[in-house]
Amino acid sequence: MAVKTEARVDVAGIRPFTVEIPDADLQALRSRIAATRWPERETVGDQSQGVPLETIQALARYWEKEYDWRKVEARLNSLPNFITEIDGLDIHFIHVRSKHDDALPLIVTHGWPGSVIEQLKIVGPLTDPTAHGGDASDAFHLVIPSIPGFGFSGKPTASGWGPDRVARAWAELMDRLGYQRYVAQGGDWGALITDLLALQTPPGLIGIHTNMPGAIPPEIDALTQSDITGVNNALGSLPANLSAEERRTCEQLDFFWKHSAYALMMGTRPETLTGLADSPVALASYLLDHDAASLDLLCRSFAGQPVGLSRDDVLDNITLFWLTNTGVSAARIYWENKFSFFSAKGVTVPAAVSVFPDELYETPRSWAEQAYPNLIHYNKLDKGGHFAAWEQPRLLTQELRTAFRSLR
């Protein structure tokens, strides 16, 4: 992989950045795809054994023969990209300032298996609302960083880069950009990083938005996590006073933890995943299998029934992982993490919650109000899943405009 970082450095140590992938790297990718050795077909007629052979072979055919990386490369380079060193590590970020001077600064964080590509569809609507059905008063100055070990950010060479350290780096980044008053948003790892940023209470942070809220009561969070194999009967040990909605959320959590082998592998043995650096098809298959609802969505994309994400959407992100060789380095954040993904953490800053129906779990308002005592917005959407900015950019844009309106 080759990238271009211009030599010019401003007083804050921020360097312009351009993506330039050599043709030889793209040809090598196609050659590796063509050389894939395939296993036999799964022994079931559904997705219960993982990514179906039919799906990954359809992906590989399209990736090798038709997919064009240059389109998304041009799209990335059409936006202002930068690199800056924070705490000894290069941090890549997209920074788009709105033409509206009173726009509200917003830092948005992606998750796994994602990248800044997740957020490309919301850049225009958030920074230029008058061109996308909104008012000038809805405008944001947008900062979209790559988590260390992901995309074009540096790869830590020593341990210690957990989500809390990333959150501290984000506060430094916003300060370095001159933003003395800003809000933050995230899903997946971005949600945890955003919660931790709020707990650190940097002077400029005035509110957060999350589409994967850390709102599960700690005792229920611990109970469902402890029953990955099913021997502890977590659902049979739930508190008796739960509402039907809260019990349903517990069932969703229980299902997730019993189908989260990918997270357990990265959280305990990330370096064993060396195959992700050697085989593009192995990488693609691993990245597709995040959760049951997302896998179903992606399978439909490669079966000619796209809903929310196209084949190119999916491969833009996977190809970025391949070209930057970040399959293993991105996995290490799971190993570094010492925090619960889903439990309430004591966030007191103004917080907004959007609940998408195909998320890992649907957070009840009752738990959101307990977890975020300064809850300024709560809304349950009628469609969308785990990758909200990527799948449902219009809905997420509307949620962010509404959520932060009271903080402007």
mmCIF file of C-alpha atoms in Angstrom:
data_model
loop_
_atom_site.group_PDB
_atom_site.id
_atom_site.type_symbol
_atom_site.label_atom_id
_atom_site.label_comp_id
_atom_site.label_asym_id
_atom_site.label_seq_id
_atom_site.Cartn_x
_atom_site.Cartn_y
_atom_site.Cartn_z
ATOM 1 C CA MET A 1 0.000 0.000 0.000
ATOM 2 C CA ALA A 2 1.141 3.550 -0.665
ATOM 3 C CA VAL A 3 -0.305 6.749 0.677
ATOM 4 C CA LYS A 4 0.772 10.318 0.356
ATOM 5 C CA THR A 5 1.236 12.643 3.278
ATOM 6 C CA GLU A 6 2.252 16.108 2.180
ATOM 7 C CA ALA A 7 5.284 17.640 3.826
ATOM 8 C CA ARG A 8 3.501 20.859 4.779
ATOM 9 C CA VAL A 9 2.710 20.933 8.496
ATOM 10 C CA ASP A 10 0.695 23.668 10.166
ATOM 11 C CA VAL A 11 1.263 24.996 13.668
ATOM 12 C CA ALA A 12 -0.913 22.263 15.182
ATOM 13 C CA GLY A 13 1.082 19.456 13.548
ATOM 14 C CA ILE A 14 -1.679 18.500 11.122
ATOM 15 C CA ARG A 15 -0.580 17.191 7.709
ATOM 16 C CA PRO A 16 -2.769 16.886 4.591
ATOM 17 C CA PHE A 17 -3.192 13.294 3.448
ATOM 18 C CA THR A 18 -4.036 11.628 0.128
ATOM 19 C CA VAL A 19 -4.816 7.982 -0.593
ATOM 20 C CA GLU A 20 -2.783 6.592 -3.496
ATOM 21 C CA ILE A 21 -2.934 2.803 -3.899
ATOM 22 C CA PRO A 22 -0.539 1.444 -6.563
ATOM 23 C CA ASP A 23 -2.026 -0.555 -9.421
ATOM 24 C CA ALA A 24 0.313 -3.402 -8.457
ATOM 25 C CA ASP A 25 -1.421 -3.726 -5.068
ATOM 26 C CA LEU A 26 -4.832 -4.010 -6.717
ATOM 27 C CA GLN A 27 -3.570 -6.586 -9.215
ATOM 28 C CA ALA A 28 -2.015 -8.592 -6.384
ATOM 29 C CA LEU A 29 -5.372 -8.544 -4.593
ATOM 30 C CA ARG A 30 -7.164 -9.913 -7.652
ATOM 31 C CA SER A 31 -4.544 -12.627 -8.064
ATOM 32 C CA ARG A 32 -4.933 -13.740 -4.453
ATOM 33 C CA ILE A 33 -8.720 -13.876 -4.808
ATOM 34 C CA ALA A 34 -8.385 -16.013 -7.955
ATOM 35 C CA ALA A 35 -6.073 -18.426 -6.111
ATOM 36 C CA THR A 36 -8.508 -19.057 -3.239
ATOM 37 C CA ARG A 37 -8.844 -22.677 -2.136
ATOM 38 C CA TRP A 38 -12.493 -23.231 -1.259
ATOM 39 C CA PRO A 39 -14.015 -25.515 1.391
ATOM 40 C CA GLU A 40 -17.031 -27.690 0.790
ATOM 41 C CA ARG A 41 -20.519 -26.240 1.114
ATOM 42 C CA GLU A 42 -22.096 -25.924 4.565
ATOM 43 C CA THR A 43 -24.251 -28.815 5.714
ATOM 44 C CA VAL A 44 -27.301 -26.663 6.521
ATOM 45 C CA GLY A 45 -29.686 -24.589 4.437
ATOM 46 C CA ASP A 46 -29.387 -21.410 6.483
ATOM 47 C CA GLN A 47 -26.680 -19.152 7.952
ATOM 48 C CA SER A 48 -26.342 -20.990 11.264
ATOM 49 C CA GLN A 49 -22.848 -22.241 10.373
ATOM 50 C CA GLY A 50 -21.616 -18.801 9.333
ATOM 51 C CA VAL A 51 -21.156 -17.092 5.974
ATOM 52 C CA PRO A 52 -22.657 -19.377 3.295
ATOM 53 C CA LEU A 53 -20.254 -20.610 0.620
ATOM 54 C CA GLU A 54 -22.584 -19.263 -2.063
ATOM 55 C CA THR A 55 -22.355 -15.754 -0.581
ATOM 56 C CA ILE A 56 -18.577 -15.613 -0.213
ATOM 57 C CA GLN A 57 -18.045 -17.066 -3.687
ATOM 58 C CA ALA A 58 -20.379 -14.467 -5.190
ATOM 59 C CA LEU A 59 -18.447 -11.785 -3.324
ATOM 60 C CA ALA A 60 -15.119 -13.161 -4.584
ATOM 61 C CA ARG A 61 -16.280 -13.299 -8.213
ATOM 62 C CA TYR A 62 -17.446 -9.711 -8.124
ATOM 63 C CA TRP A 63 -14.358 -8.556 -6.188
ATOM 64 C CA GLU A 64 -11.964 -10.137 -8.669
ATOM 65 C CA LYS A 65 -13.738 -9.335 -11.942
ATOM 66 C CA GLU A 66 -15.827 -6.180 -11.542
ATOM 67 C CA TYR A 67 -15.183 -4.235 -8.356
ATOM 68 C CA ASP A 68 -13.425 -0.854 -8.818
ATOM 69 C CA TRP A 69 -11.505 0.463 -5.791
ATOM 70 C CA ARG A 70 -10.672 3.693 -7.623
ATOM 71 C CA LYS A 71 -14.245 4.930 -7.213
ATOM 72 C CA VAL A 72 -14.118 4.967 -3.416
ATOM 73 C CA GLU A 73 -10.514 6.164 -3.467
ATOM 74 C CA ALA A 74 -11.645 9.199 -5.454
ATOM 75 C CA ARG A 75 -14.525 9.696 -3.057
ATOM 76 C CA LEU A 76 -12.179 9.639 -0.070
ATOM 77 C CA ASN A 77 -9.796 12.054 -1.754
ATOM 78 C CA SER A 78 -12.644 14.431 -2.588
ATOM 79 C CA LEU A 79 -12.839 15.141 1.143
ATOM 80 C CA PRO A 80 -10.189 16.872 3.267
ATOM 81 C CA ASN A 81 -8.081 14.097 4.844
ATOM 82 C CA PHE A 82 -5.379 14.676 7.426
ATOM 83 C CA ILE A 83 -2.847 12.961 9.674
ATOM 84 C CA THR A 84 -1.700 14.225 13.056
ATOM 85 C CA GLU A 85 0.422 12.581 15.735
ATOM 86 C CA ILE A 86 -1.250 12.175 19.119
ATOM 87 C CA ASP A 87 0.383 10.375 22.028
ATOM 88 C CA GLY A 88 3.102 9.038 19.740
ATOM 89 C CA LEU A 89 0.756 7.613 17.091
ATOM 90 C CA ASP A 90 -0.380 8.936 13.723
ATOM 91 C CA ILE A 91 -4.136 9.520 13.670
ATOM 92 C CA HIS A 92 -5.946 9.801 10.352
ATOM 93 C CA PHE A 93 -9.143 11.816 10.138
ATOM 94 C CA ILE A 94 -11.516 13.413 7.678
ATOM 95 C CA HIS A 95 -12.372 17.006 8.551
ATOM 96 C CA VAL A 96 -15.134 18.779 6.648
ATOM 97 C CA ARG A 97 -16.068 22.258 7.789
ATOM 98 C CA SER A 98 -19.552 23.461 6.939
ATOM 99 C CA LYS A 99 -20.043 26.633 4.924
ATOM 100 C CA HIS A 100 -22.314 27.772 7.758
ATOM 101 C CA ASP A 101 -20.159 29.592 10.305
ATOM 102 C CA ASP A 102 -22.330 28.728 13.305
ATOM 103 C CA ALA A 103 -22.241 24.976 12.578
ATOM 104 C CA LEU A 104 -21.853 22.687 15.582
ATOM 105 C CA PRO A 105 -18.605 20.650 15.627
ATOM 106 C CA LEU A 106 -19.259 16.899 15.725
ATOM 107 C CA ILE A 107 -16.793 14.010 16.014
ATOM 108 C CA VAL A 108 -18.158 10.680 14.716
ATOM 109 C CA THR A 109 -16.459 7.360 15.468
ATOM 110 C CA HIS A 110 -16.824 4.145 13.480
ATOM 111 C CA GLY A 111 -16.710 0.600 14.845
ATOM 112 C CA TRP A 112 -15.614 -2.911 13.848
ATOM 113 C CA PRO A 113 -15.633 -4.270 11.223
ATOM 114 C CA GLY A 114 -15.914 -0.723 9.954
ATOM 115 C CA SER A 115 -13.881 2.313 8.999
ATOM 116 C CA VAL A 116 -14.418 5.911 7.962
ATOM 117 C CA ILE A 117 -16.152 4.479 4.887
ATOM 118 C CA GLU A 118 -19.152 3.827 7.158
ATOM 119 C CA GLN A 119 -19.672 7.583 7.510
ATOM 120 C CA LEU A 120 -19.154 8.801 3.933
ATOM 121 C CA LYS A 121 -22.893 8.953 3.198
ATOM 122 C CA ILE A 122 -23.622 11.328 6.083
ATOM 123 C CA VAL A 123 -20.890 13.871 5.303
ATOM 124 C CA GLY A 124 -22.892 15.933 2.827
ATOM 125 C CA PRO A 125 -26.205 15.975 4.730
ATOM 126 C CA LEU A 126 -24.536 16.924 8.015
ATOM 127 C CA THR A 127 -22.171 19.603 6.714
ATOM 128 C CA ASP A 128 -24.401 21.040 3.967
ATOM 129 C CA PRO A 129 -27.963 20.584 5.229
ATOM 130 C CA THR A 130 -29.526 23.161 2.910
ATOM 131 C CA ALA A 131 -28.574 20.927 -0.041
ATOM 132 C CA HIS A 132 -30.053 17.846 1.659
ATOM 133 C CA GLY A 133 -33.481 18.839 2.942
ATOM 134 C CA GLY A 134 -32.395 20.600 6.130
ATOM 135 C CA ASP A 135 -31.956 24.110 7.445
ATOM 136 C CA ALA A 136 -28.741 26.061 7.877
ATOM 137 C CA SER A 137 -29.299 25.804 11.624
ATOM 138 C CA ASP A 138 -28.811 22.013 11.320
ATOM 139 C CA ALA A 139 -25.208 22.300 10.083
ATOM 140 C CA PHE A 140 -22.241 20.492 11.597
ATOM 141 C CA HIS A 141 -18.497 20.797 11.215
ATOM 142 C CA LEU A 142 -17.607 17.116 10.883
ATOM 143 C CA VAL A 143 -14.556 15.219 12.170
ATOM 144 C CA ILE A 144 -14.325 11.495 11.327
ATOM 145 C CA PRO A 145 -11.176 9.821 12.694
ATOM 146 C CA SER A 146 -9.858 6.310 12.061
ATOM 147 C CA ILE A 147 -9.437 4.351 15.283
ATOM 148 C CA PRO A 148 -5.766 3.378 15.873
ATOM 149 C CA GLY A 149 -5.060 0.105 14.087
ATOM 150 C CA PHE A 150 -7.853 0.765 11.575
ATOM 151 C CA GLY A 151 -7.663 2.262 8.094
ATOM 152 C CA PHE A 152 -5.024 4.922 7.630
ATOM 153 C CA SER A 153 -4.275 5.562 11.298
ATOM 154 C CA GLY A 154 -1.072 4.209 12.777
ATOM 155 C CA LYS A 155 -0.853 0.714 14.228
ATOM 156 C CA PRO A 156 0.185 0.668 17.888
ATOM 157 C CA THR A 157 3.475 -1.155 18.406
ATOM 158 C CA ALA A 158 2.971 -1.586 22.152
ATOM 159 C CA SER A 159 -0.068 -2.400 24.263
ATOM 160 C CA GLY A 160 -2.174 0.268 25.917
ATOM 161 C CA TRP A 161 -4.385 1.603 23.147
ATOM 162 C CA GLY A 162 -7.751 0.647 24.592
ATOM 163 C CA PRO A 163 -10.960 2.607 23.935
ATOM 164 C CA ASP A 164 -10.346 4.920 26.910
ATOM 165 C CA ARG A 165 -7.013 6.016 25.439
ATOM 166 C CA VAL A 166 -8.676 6.511 22.063
ATOM 167 C CA ALA A 167 -11.260 8.723 23.759
ATOM 168 C CA ARG A 168 -8.492 10.858 25.284
ATOM 169 C CA ALA A 169 -6.898 11.145 21.840
ATOM 170 C CA TRP A 170 -10.214 12.339 20.394
ATOM 171 C CA ALA A 171 -10.434 15.085 23.018
ATOM 172 C CA GLU A 172 -6.908 16.154 22.086
ATOM 173 C CA LEU A 173 -7.807 16.088 18.396
ATOM 174 C CA MET A 174 -10.836 18.338 18.854
ATOM 175 C CA ASP A 175 -8.778 20.703 20.977
ATOM 176 C CA ARG A 176 -6.029 20.747 18.363
ATOM 177 C CA LEU A 177 -8.596 21.625 15.700
ATOM 178 C CA GLY A 178 -9.635 24.618 17.807
ATOM 179 C CA TYR A 179 -13.079 23.364 18.784
ATOM 180 C CA GLN A 180 -13.894 24.645 22.251
ATOM 181 C CA ARG A 181 -17.474 23.358 22.154
ATOM 182 C CA TYR A 182 -18.473 20.136 20.389
ATOM 183 C CA VAL A 183 -20.594 16.973 20.437
ATOM 184 C CA ALA A 184 -19.715 13.332 19.767
ATOM 185 C CA GLN A 185 -21.450 10.350 18.151
ATOM 186 C CA GLY A 186 -20.726 6.665 17.668
ATOM 187 C CA GLY A 187 -21.944 3.127 17.164
ATOM 188 C CA ASP A 188 -20.247 -0.197 17.953
ATOM 189 C CA TRP A 189 -16.721 0.665 19.206
ATOM 190 C CA GLY A 190 -17.605 4.264 18.426
ATOM 191 C CA ALA A 191 -20.417 4.044 20.975
ATOM 192 C CA LEU A 192 -18.092 2.781 23.711
ATOM 193 C CA ILE A 193 -15.428 5.354 22.844
ATOM 194 C CA THR A 194 -18.065 8.094 22.910
ATOM 195 C CA ASP A 195 -19.372 6.947 26.306
ATOM 196 C CA LEU A 196 -15.822 6.920 27.682
ATOM 197 C CA LEU A 197 -15.153 10.359 26.219
ATOM 198 C CA ALA A 198 -18.219 11.589 28.086
ATOM 199 C CA LEU A 199 -16.952 10.011 31.321
ATOM 200 C CA GLN A 200 -13.642 11.831 30.905
ATOM 201 C CA THR A 201 -15.591 15.127 30.694
ATOM 202 C CA PRO A 202 -13.190 17.104 28.504
ATOM 203 C CA PRO A 203 -13.999 20.831 28.754
ATOM 204 C CA GLY A 204 -15.332 21.158 25.202
ATOM 205 C CA LEU A 205 -17.736 18.208 25.123
ATOM 206 C CA ILE A 206 -21.331 19.352 25.562
ATOM 207 C CA GLY A 207 -23.262 16.226 24.564
ATOM 208 C CA ILE A 208 -23.233 12.814 22.905
ATOM 209 C CA HIS A 209 -25.376 10.655 20.656
ATOM 210 C CA THR A 210 -25.232 6.877 20.448
ATOM 211 C CA ASN A 211 -26.937 4.267 18.306
ATOM 212 C CA MET A 212 -25.616 1.431 20.486
ATOM 213 C CA PRO A 213 -26.187 2.792 23.984
ATOM 214 C CA GLY A 214 -24.347 1.485 27.005
ATOM 215 C CA ALA A 215 -27.549 1.219 28.982
ATOM 216 C CA ILE A 216 -27.857 -2.349 30.245
ATOM 217 C CA PRO A 217 -28.067 -2.600 34.061
ATOM 218 C CA PRO A 218 -24.672 -3.981 35.181
ATOM 219 C CA GLU A 219 -26.126 -7.026 36.923
ATOM 220 C CA ILE A 220 -28.024 -8.069 33.788
ATOM 221 C CA ASP A 221 -25.008 -7.338 31.607
ATOM 222 C CA ALA A 222 -22.858 -9.612 33.792
ATOM 223 C CA LEU A 223 -25.537 -12.318 33.868
ATOM 224 C CA THR A 224 -25.930 -12.572 30.089
ATOM 225 C CA GLN A 225 -22.167 -12.451 29.488
ATOM 226 C CA SER A 226 -21.651 -15.331 31.907
ATOM 227 C CA ASP A 227 -23.894 -17.666 29.937
ATOM 228 C CA ILE A 228 -22.159 -17.864 26.563
ATOM 229 C CA THR A 229 -22.371 -21.681 26.559
ATOM 230 C CA GLY A 230 -25.905 -21.776 27.978
ATOM 231 C CA VAL A 231 -25.063 -23.809 31.067
ATOM 232 C CA ASN A 232 -25.936 -21.001 33.517
ATOM 233 C CA ASN A 233 -29.503 -20.440 32.254
ATOM 234 C CA ALA A 234 -29.226 -16.654 32.320
ATOM 235 C CA LEU A 235 -32.738 -16.098 31.008
ATOM 236 C CA GLY A 236 -34.104 -18.252 33.815
ATOM 237 C CA SER A 237 -32.294 -16.121 36.389
ATOM 238 C CA LEU A 238 -33.531 -12.676 35.340
ATOM 239 C CA PRO A 239 -35.095 -10.331 37.897
ATOM 240 C CA ALA A 240 -38.819 -10.932 38.234
ATOM 241 C CA ASN A 241 -39.801 -7.268 37.925
ATOM 242 C CA LEU A 242 -38.679 -6.731 34.320
ATOM 243 C CA SER A 243 -41.161 -5.340 31.828
ATOM 244 C CA ALA A 244 -41.926 -7.304 28.660
ATOM 245 C CA GLU A 245 -39.757 -4.867 26.678
ATOM 246 C CA GLU A 246 -36.838 -5.235 29.097
ATOM 247 C CA ARG A 247 -37.124 -9.030 29.030
ATOM 248 C CA ARG A 248 -37.060 -8.949 25.229
ATOM 249 C CA THR A 249 -33.822 -6.951 25.362
ATOM 250 C CA CYS A 250 -32.350 -9.581 27.679
ATOM 251 C CA GLU A 251 -33.260 -12.278 25.156
ATOM 252 C CA GLN A 252 -31.492 -10.302 22.428
ATOM 253 C CA LEU A 253 -28.383 -9.936 24.588
ATOM 254 C CA ASP A 254 -28.444 -13.640 25.402
ATOM 255 C CA PHE A 255 -28.610 -14.470 21.688
ATOM 256 C CA PHE A 256 -25.735 -12.126 20.898
ATOM 257 C CA TRP A 257 -23.389 -13.545 23.512
ATOM 258 C CA LYS A 258 -24.104 -17.072 22.317
ATOM 259 C CA HIS A 259 -23.156 -16.012 18.769
ATOM 260 C CA SER A 260 -20.139 -13.767 19.429
ATOM 261 C CA ALA A 261 -17.226 -16.132 18.738
ATOM 262 C CA TYR A 262 -15.564 -13.499 16.563
ATOM 263 C CA ALA A 263 -15.384 -11.047 19.493
ATOM 264 C CA LEU A 264 -14.107 -13.730 21.875
ATOM 265 C CA MET A 265 -11.382 -14.688 19.409
ATOM 266 C CA MET A 266 -10.208 -11.108 18.949
ATOM 267 C CA GLY A 267 -10.496 -10.419 22.667
ATOM 268 C CA THR A 268 -8.276 -13.343 23.614
ATOM 269 C CA ARG A 269 -6.127 -14.409 20.636
ATOM 270 C CA PRO A 270 -5.978 -11.641 17.992
ATOM 271 C CA GLU A 271 -2.521 -12.615 16.729
ATOM 272 C CA THR A 272 -3.791 -16.088 15.851
ATOM 273 C CA LEU A 273 -5.837 -14.431 13.096
ATOM 274 C CA THR A 274 -2.763 -14.175 10.845
ATOM 275 C CA GLY A 275 -4.794 -15.606 7.986
ATOM 276 C CA LEU A 276 -6.642 -12.286 7.746
ATOM 277 C CA ALA A 277 -3.379 -10.736 6.520
ATOM 278 C CA ASP A 278 -2.707 -13.541 4.018
ATOM 279 C CA SER A 279 -6.041 -14.277 2.343
ATOM 280 C CA PRO A 280 -8.455 -11.598 1.126
ATOM 281 C CA VAL A 281 -11.313 -14.102 1.073
ATOM 282 C CA ALA A 282 -10.589 -15.161 4.661
ATOM 283 C CA LEU A 283 -10.619 -11.486 5.639
ATOM 284 C CA ALA A 284 -13.878 -10.845 3.797
ATOM 285 C CA SER A 285 -15.626 -13.830 5.344
ATOM 286 C CA TYR A 286 -14.508 -12.830 8.831
ATOM 287 C CA LEU A 287 -15.650 -9.240 8.408
ATOM 288 C CA LEU A 288 -19.058 -10.262 7.049
ATOM 289 C CA ASP A 289 -19.996 -12.363 10.071
ATOM 290 C CA HIS A 290 -20.561 -9.663 12.696
ATOM 291 C CA ASP A 291 -24.088 -10.492 13.808
ATOM 292 C CA ALA A 292 -27.034 -12.459 12.466
ATOM 293 C CA ALA A 293 -29.066 -9.498 11.192
ATOM 294 C CA SER A 294 -26.077 -7.861 9.493
ATOM 295 C CA LEU A 295 -24.998 -11.140 7.884
ATOM 296 C CA ASP A 296 -28.489 -11.604 6.473
ATOM 297 C CA LEU A 297 -28.363 -8.057 5.095
ATOM 298 C CA LEU A 298 -24.985 -8.658 3.454
ATOM 299 C CA CYS A 299 -25.982 -12.029 2.040
ATOM 300 C CA ARG A 300 -28.938 -10.399 0.352
ATOM 301 C CA SER A 301 -26.636 -7.765 -1.161
ATOM 302 C CA PHE A 302 -24.648 -10.468 -2.943
ATOM 303 C CA ALA A 303 -27.784 -12.385 -3.905
ATOM 304 C CA GLY A 304 -29.033 -9.420 -5.936
ATOM 305 C CA GLN A 305 -31.430 -8.177 -3.254
ATOM 306 C CA PRO A 306 -29.644 -5.159 -1.768
ATOM 307 C CA VAL A 307 -31.325 -3.605 1.257
ATOM 308 C CA GLY A 308 -29.428 -0.671 2.715
ATOM 309 C CA LEU A 309 -25.997 -1.728 1.434
ATOM 310 C CA SER A 310 -24.789 -2.453 -2.098
ATOM 311 C CA ARG A 311 -22.029 -4.873 -3.101
ATOM 312 C CA ASP A 312 -19.718 -1.909 -3.584
ATOM 313 C CA ASP A 313 -20.545 -0.550 -0.127
ATOM 314 C CA VAL A 314 -19.488 -3.845 1.413
ATOM 315 C CA LEU A 315 -16.342 -4.241 -0.664
ATOM 316 C CA ASP A 316 -15.232 -0.632 -0.224
ATOM 317 C CA ASN A 317 -14.828 -1.347 3.473
ATOM 318 C CA ILE A 318 -13.322 -4.835 3.096
ATOM 319 C CA THR A 319 -10.856 -3.612 0.475
ATOM 320 C CA LEU A 320 -9.722 -0.819 2.767
ATOM 321 C CA PHE A 321 -8.970 -3.425 5.445
ATOM 322 C CA TRP A 322 -7.012 -5.495 2.899
ATOM 323 C CA LEU A 323 -5.001 -2.664 1.375
ATOM 324 C CA THR A 324 -4.020 -1.282 4.791
ATOM 325 C CA ASN A 325 -3.381 -4.795 6.209
ATOM 326 C CA THR A 326 -5.418 -3.977 9.310
ATOM 327 C CA GLY A 327 -7.305 -7.237 9.853
ATOM 328 C CA VAL A 328 -5.146 -8.141 12.844
ATOM 329 C CA SER A 329 -4.240 -4.656 14.094
ATOM 330 C CA ALA A 330 -7.940 -3.695 14.232
ATOM 331 C CA ALA A 331 -8.718 -6.898 16.129
ATOM 332 C CA ARG A 332 -6.375 -5.919 18.964
ATOM 333 C CA ILE A 333 -8.759 -3.285 20.338
ATOM 334 C CA TYR A 334 -10.878 -6.209 21.577
ATOM 335 C CA TRP A 335 -7.836 -7.556 23.429
ATOM 336 C CA GLU A 336 -7.057 -4.098 24.829
ATOM 337 C CA ASN A 337 -10.573 -3.399 26.046
ATOM 338 C CA LYS A 338 -11.247 -3.518 29.794
ATOM 339 C CA PHE A 339 -14.797 -2.101 29.677
ATOM 340 C CA SER A 340 -18.201 -3.632 29.184
ATOM 341 C CA PHE A 341 -19.618 -2.997 25.741
ATOM 342 C CA PHE A 342 -23.203 -2.657 26.836
ATOM 343 C CA SER A 343 -23.525 -1.775 30.527
ATOM 344 C CA ALA A 344 -24.470 1.619 31.908
ATOM 345 C CA LYS A 345 -21.350 3.590 32.819
ATOM 346 C CA GLY A 346 -22.561 6.675 34.617
ATOM 347 C CA VAL A 347 -22.550 9.185 31.763
ATOM 348 C CA THR A 348 -23.931 12.503 33.019
ATOM 349 C CA VAL A 349 -23.447 14.842 30.048
ATOM 350 C CA PRO A 350 -26.501 15.476 27.846
ATOM 351 C CA ALA A 351 -27.048 12.278 25.848
ATOM 352 C CA ALA A 352 -29.241 11.206 22.950
ATOM 353 C CA VAL A 353 -30.190 7.633 22.036
ATOM 354 C CA SER A 354 -31.469 6.273 18.730
ATOM 355 C CA VAL A 355 -32.702 2.683 18.718
ATOM 356 C CA PHE A 356 -32.629 0.841 15.396
ATOM 357 C CA PRO A 357 -34.726 -2.356 15.247
ATOM 358 C CA ASP A 358 -31.985 -4.629 13.882
ATOM 359 C CA GLU A 359 -29.321 -3.496 16.360
ATOM 360 C CA LEU A 360 -27.733 -6.167 18.581
ATOM 361 C CA TYR A 361 -30.369 -5.227 21.142
ATOM 362 C CA GLU A 362 -33.140 -2.645 21.390
ATOM 363 C CA THR A 363 -32.625 -0.451 24.433
ATOM 364 C CA PRO A 364 -35.844 0.286 26.356
ATOM 365 C CA ARG A 365 -36.471 3.908 27.268
ATOM 366 C CA SER A 366 -36.567 2.891 30.932
ATOM 367 C CA TRP A 367 -32.964 1.682 30.804
ATOM 368 C CA ALA A 368 -31.821 4.614 28.650
ATOM 369 C CA GLU A 369 -33.190 7.040 31.235
ATOM 370 C CA GLN A 370 -31.356 5.229 34.038
ATOM 371 C CA ALA A 371 -28.062 5.040 32.126
ATOM 372 C CA TYR A 372 -28.185 8.610 30.811
ATOM 373 C CA PRO A 373 -29.888 10.748 33.492
ATOM 374 C CA ASN A 374 -29.514 13.805 31.255
ATOM 375 C CA LEU A 375 -31.318 12.151 28.320
ATOM 376 C CA ILE A 376 -32.209 14.837 25.795
ATOM 377 C CA HIS A 377 -33.540 12.584 23.013
ATOM 378 C CA TYR A 378 -34.779 9.002 22.667
ATOM 379 C CA ASN A 379 -36.320 7.546 19.545
ATOM 380 C CA LYS A 380 -37.081 4.066 18.208
ATOM 381 C CA LEU A 381 -36.726 3.856 14.421
ATOM 382 C CA ASP A 382 -38.744 1.564 12.172
ATOM 383 C CA LYS A 383 -35.810 0.242 10.124
ATOM 384 C CA GLY A 384 -32.039 -0.020 10.211
ATOM 385 C CA GLY A 385 -29.463 -2.081 11.993
ATOM 386 C CA HIS A 386 -26.017 -2.079 13.533
ATOM 387 C CA PHE A 387 -24.284 0.100 10.933
ATOM 388 C CA ALA A 388 -26.724 2.992 10.991
ATOM 389 C CA ALA A 389 -24.669 5.646 9.176
ATOM 390 C CA TRP A 390 -23.845 3.162 6.425
ATOM 391 C CA GLU A 391 -27.246 1.469 6.074
ATOM 392 C CA GLN A 392 -29.660 4.303 6.866
ATOM 393 C CA PRO A 393 -27.782 7.606 6.425
ATOM 394 C CA ARG A 394 -30.951 9.652 5.968
ATOM 395 C CA LEU A 395 -32.484 8.387 9.198
ATOM 396 C CA LEU A 396 -29.296 8.833 11.204
ATOM 397 C CA THR A 397 -28.859 12.347 9.802
ATOM 398 C CA GLN A 398 -32.378 13.227 10.932
ATOM 399 C CA GLU A 399 -31.674 11.759 14.366
ATOM 400 C CA LEU A 400 -28.495 13.800 14.808
ATOM 401 C CA ARG A 401 -30.151 17.017 13.704
ATOM 402 C CA THR A 402 -32.993 16.465 16.162
ATOM 403 C CA ALA A 403 -30.844 15.155 18.995
ATOM 404 C CA PHE A 404 -28.447 18.076 19.166
ATOM 405 C CA ARG A 405 -30.844 20.904 18.336
ATOM 406 C CA SER A 406 -31.264 21.822 22.013
ATOM 407 C CA LEU A 407 -27.491 22.132 22.493
ATOM 408 C CA ARG A 408 -26.819 24.667 19.770
#
